[in-house]
CSV table of C-alpha atoms in Angstrom, one decimal:
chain,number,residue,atom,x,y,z
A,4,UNK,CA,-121.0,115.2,-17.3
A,5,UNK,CA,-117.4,116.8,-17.7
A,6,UNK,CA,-115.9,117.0,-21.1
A,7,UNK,CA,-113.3,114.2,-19.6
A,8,UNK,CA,-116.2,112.2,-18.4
A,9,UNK,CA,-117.9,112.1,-21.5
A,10,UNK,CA,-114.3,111.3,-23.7
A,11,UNK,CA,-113.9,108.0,-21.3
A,12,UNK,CA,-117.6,107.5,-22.1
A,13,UNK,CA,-117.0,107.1,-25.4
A,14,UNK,CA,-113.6,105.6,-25.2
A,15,UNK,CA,-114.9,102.6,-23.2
A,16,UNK,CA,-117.9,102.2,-25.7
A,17,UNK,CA,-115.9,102.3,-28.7
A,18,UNK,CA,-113.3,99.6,-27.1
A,19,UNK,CA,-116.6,97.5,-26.2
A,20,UNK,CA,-117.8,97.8,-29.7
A,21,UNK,CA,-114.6,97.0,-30.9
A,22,UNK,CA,-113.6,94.0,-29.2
A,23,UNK,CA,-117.0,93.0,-29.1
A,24,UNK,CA,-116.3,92.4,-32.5
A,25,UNK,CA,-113.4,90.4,-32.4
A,26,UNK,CA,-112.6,86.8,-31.9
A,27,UNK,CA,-115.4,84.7,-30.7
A,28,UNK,CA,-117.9,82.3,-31.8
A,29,UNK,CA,-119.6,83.9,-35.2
A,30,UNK,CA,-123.0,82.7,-34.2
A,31,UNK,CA,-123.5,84.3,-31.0
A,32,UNK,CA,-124.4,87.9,-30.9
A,33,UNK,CA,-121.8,90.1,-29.2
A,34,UNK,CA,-122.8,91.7,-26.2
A,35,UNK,CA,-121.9,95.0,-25.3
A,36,UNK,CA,-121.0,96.1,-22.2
A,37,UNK,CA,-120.6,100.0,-21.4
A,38,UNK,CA,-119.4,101.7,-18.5
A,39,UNK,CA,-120.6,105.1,-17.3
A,40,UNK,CA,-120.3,107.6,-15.4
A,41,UNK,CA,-123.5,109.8,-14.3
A,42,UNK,CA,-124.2,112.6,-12.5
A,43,UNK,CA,-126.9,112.2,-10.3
A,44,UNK,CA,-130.0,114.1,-11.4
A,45,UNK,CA,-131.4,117.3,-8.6
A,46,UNK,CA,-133.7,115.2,-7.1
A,47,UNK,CA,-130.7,113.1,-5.3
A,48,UNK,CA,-130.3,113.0,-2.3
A,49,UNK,CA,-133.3,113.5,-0.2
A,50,UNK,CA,-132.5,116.0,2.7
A,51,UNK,CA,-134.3,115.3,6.0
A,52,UNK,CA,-135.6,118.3,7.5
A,53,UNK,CA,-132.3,118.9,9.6
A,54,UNK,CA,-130.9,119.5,6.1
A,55,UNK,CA,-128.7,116.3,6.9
A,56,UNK,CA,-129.0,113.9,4.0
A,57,UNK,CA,-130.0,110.5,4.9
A,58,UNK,CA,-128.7,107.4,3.1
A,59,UNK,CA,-130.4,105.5,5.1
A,60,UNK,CA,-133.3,106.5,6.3
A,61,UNK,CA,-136.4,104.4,6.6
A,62,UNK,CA,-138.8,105.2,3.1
A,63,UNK,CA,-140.8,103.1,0.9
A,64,UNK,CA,-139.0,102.5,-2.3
A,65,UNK,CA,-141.1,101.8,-5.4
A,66,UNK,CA,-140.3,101.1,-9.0
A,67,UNK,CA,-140.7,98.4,-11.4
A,68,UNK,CA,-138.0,96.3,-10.4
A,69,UNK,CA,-138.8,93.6,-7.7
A,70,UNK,CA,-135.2,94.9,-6.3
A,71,UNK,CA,-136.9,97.7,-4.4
A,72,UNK,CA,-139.4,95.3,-2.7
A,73,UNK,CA,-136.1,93.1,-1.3
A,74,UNK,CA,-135.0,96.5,0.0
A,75,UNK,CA,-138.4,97.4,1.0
A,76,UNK,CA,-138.0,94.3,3.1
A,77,UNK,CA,-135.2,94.7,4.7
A,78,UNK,CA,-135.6,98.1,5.9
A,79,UNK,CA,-138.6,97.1,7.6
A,80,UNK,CA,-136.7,94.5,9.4
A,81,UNK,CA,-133.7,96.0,10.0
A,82,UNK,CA,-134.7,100.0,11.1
A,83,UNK,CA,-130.9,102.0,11.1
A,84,UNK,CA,-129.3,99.6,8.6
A,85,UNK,CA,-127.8,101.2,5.7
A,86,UNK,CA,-127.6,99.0,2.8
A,87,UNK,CA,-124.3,99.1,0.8
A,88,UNK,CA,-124.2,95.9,-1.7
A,89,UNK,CA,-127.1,94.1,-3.6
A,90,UNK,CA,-126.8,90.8,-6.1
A,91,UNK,CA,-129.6,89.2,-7.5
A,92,UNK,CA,-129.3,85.7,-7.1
A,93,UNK,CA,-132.0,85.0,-9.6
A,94,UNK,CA,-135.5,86.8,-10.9
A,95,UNK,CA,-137.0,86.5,-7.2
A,96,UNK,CA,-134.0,86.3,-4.1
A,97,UNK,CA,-130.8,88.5,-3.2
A,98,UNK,CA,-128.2,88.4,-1.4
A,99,UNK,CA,-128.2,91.9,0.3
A,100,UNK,CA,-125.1,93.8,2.5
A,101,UNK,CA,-126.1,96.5,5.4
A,102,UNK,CA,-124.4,98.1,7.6
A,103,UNK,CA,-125.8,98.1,10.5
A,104,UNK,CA,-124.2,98.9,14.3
A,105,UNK,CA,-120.9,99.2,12.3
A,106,UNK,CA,-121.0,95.7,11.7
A,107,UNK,CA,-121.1,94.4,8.3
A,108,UNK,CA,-124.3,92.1,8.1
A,109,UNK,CA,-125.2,89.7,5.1
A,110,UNK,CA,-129.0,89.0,4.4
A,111,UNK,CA,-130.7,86.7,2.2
A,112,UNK,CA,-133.9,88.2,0.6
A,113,UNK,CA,-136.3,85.0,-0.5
A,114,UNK,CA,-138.8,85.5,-3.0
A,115,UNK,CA,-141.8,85.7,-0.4
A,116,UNK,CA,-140.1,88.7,1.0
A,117,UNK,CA,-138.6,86.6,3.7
A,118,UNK,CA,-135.2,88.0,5.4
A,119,UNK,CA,-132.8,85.6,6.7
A,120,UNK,CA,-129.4,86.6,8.3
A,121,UNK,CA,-126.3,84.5,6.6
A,122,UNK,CA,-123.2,86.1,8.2
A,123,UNK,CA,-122.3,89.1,10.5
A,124,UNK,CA,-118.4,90.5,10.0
A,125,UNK,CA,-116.9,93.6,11.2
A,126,UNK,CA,-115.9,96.0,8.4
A,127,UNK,CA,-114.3,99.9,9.2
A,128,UNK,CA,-114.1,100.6,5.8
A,129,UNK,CA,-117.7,99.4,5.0
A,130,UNK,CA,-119.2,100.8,8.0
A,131,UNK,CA,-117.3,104.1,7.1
A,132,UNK,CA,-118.3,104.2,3.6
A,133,UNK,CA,-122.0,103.7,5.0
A,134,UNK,CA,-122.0,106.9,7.7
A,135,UNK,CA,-120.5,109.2,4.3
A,136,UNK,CA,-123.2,107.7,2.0
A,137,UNK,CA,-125.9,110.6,1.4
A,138,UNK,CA,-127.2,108.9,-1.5
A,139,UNK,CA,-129.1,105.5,-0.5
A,140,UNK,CA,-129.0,102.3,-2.9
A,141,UNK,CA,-132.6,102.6,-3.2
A,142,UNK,CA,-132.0,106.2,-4.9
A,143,UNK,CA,-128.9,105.1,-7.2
A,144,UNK,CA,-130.8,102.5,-8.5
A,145,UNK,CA,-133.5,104.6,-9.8
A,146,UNK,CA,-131.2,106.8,-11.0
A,147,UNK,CA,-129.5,103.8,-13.6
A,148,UNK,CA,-132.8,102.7,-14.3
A,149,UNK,CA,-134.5,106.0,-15.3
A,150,UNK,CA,-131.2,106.0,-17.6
A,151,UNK,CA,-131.7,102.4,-18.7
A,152,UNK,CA,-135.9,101.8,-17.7
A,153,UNK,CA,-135.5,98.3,-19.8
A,154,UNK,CA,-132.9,97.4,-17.6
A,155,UNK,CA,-132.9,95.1,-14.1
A,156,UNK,CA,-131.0,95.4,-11.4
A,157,UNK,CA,-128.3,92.6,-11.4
A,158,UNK,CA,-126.0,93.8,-8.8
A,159,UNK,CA,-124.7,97.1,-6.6
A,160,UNK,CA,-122.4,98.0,-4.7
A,161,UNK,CA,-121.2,101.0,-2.9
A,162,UNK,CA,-117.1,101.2,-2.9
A,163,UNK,CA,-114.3,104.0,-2.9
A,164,UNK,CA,-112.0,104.7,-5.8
A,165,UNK,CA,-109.5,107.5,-5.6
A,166,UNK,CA,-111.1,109.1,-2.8
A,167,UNK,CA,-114.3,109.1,-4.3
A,168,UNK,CA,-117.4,107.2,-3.3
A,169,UNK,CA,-119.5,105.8,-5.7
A,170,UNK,CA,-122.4,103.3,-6.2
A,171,UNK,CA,-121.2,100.5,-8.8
A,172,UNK,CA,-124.0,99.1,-10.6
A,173,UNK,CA,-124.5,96.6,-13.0
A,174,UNK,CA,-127.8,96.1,-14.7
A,175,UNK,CA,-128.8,93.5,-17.1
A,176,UNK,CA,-131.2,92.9,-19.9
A,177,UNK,CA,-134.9,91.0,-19.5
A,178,UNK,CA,-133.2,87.9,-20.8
A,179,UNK,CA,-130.2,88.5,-18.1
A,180,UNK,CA,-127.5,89.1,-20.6
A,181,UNK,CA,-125.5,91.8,-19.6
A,182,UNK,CA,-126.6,95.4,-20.4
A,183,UNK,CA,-124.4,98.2,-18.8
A,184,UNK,CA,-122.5,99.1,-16.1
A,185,UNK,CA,-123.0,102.1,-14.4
A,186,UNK,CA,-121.0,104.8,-11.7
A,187,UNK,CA,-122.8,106.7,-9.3
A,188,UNK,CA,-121.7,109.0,-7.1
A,189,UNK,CA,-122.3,107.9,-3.6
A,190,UNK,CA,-122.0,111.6,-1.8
């Protein structure tokens, strides 16, 4: 992390802290929200043996979070599709966003694993952000959560900011309060 990286860091947790504090019902606890920004660790991302990264390559995902079985999942069912959003709709379903045949498509991920198709759109700036993605959604998760292991997945989503592409993450507590929100970069 960059000295500038880390001053913003602490910035945005001090103004969290801080207006955590004010205003605000006295008898319910504050909750703290901080946004970082994280480099992704060596292991990121897996290189195929073409030495081409691949964001979206078929692979088993594991972890504790039932997250990677929706992905899991989907994969199976959709072989090419690159996933580029995530929200938990509660404990056991998700809505999940691929890109797949440049098309935008929206999945619902039921608690038995079930995949069900809710909309198709088309997207250029989705589909592009997909094709530069080298780092899959699978992979930035476990990044936040190896970061945050008491955390849960509560939504992801890969978007563009200045010219950079990054994985924004949100994870939440084991009582689904809000926990932290996280940057990854996506290349």
């Amino acid at each position: 992390m960059t000295a500038n990286e880390k001053v913003a860091a602490a910035v945005v947790a001090a103004s969290a802290l801080i207006l955590g504090g004010c205003g605000g019902n006295a008898s319910e606890p504050a909750v703290e929200t901080v946004t970082e920004t994280m480099p992704l660790s060596e292991s990121l991302p897996r290189e195929a043996p073409d030495g081409e990264a691949q964001a979206g390559a078929r692979q088993e995902v594991d972890g504790d979070d039932p997250v990677f079985a929706a992905v899991d999942a989907v994969l199976a069912e959709r072989s090419g599709a690159v996933v580029v959003g995530i929200d938990r709709d509660d404990r056991d379903s998700y809505d999940v966003d691929v890109v797949q045949d440049g098309q935008v498509v929206e999945l619902e991920v039921g608690p038995d694993g079930a995949v069900r198709e809710d909309e198709r759109e088309g997207d250029d700036d989705d589909a592009r952000d997909a094709r530069a993605a080298t780092v899959s959604a699978a992979d930035a998760i476990r990044q936040a959560l190896e970061k945050h292991p008491d955390g849960v997945l509560d939504e992801i989503d890969l978007d563009e900011h200045d010219g950079r592409l990054r994985w924004e993450i949100e994870l939440d507590d084991a009582d689904r309060s809000d926990l932290v929100e996280l940057d990854l970069p996506a290349t």
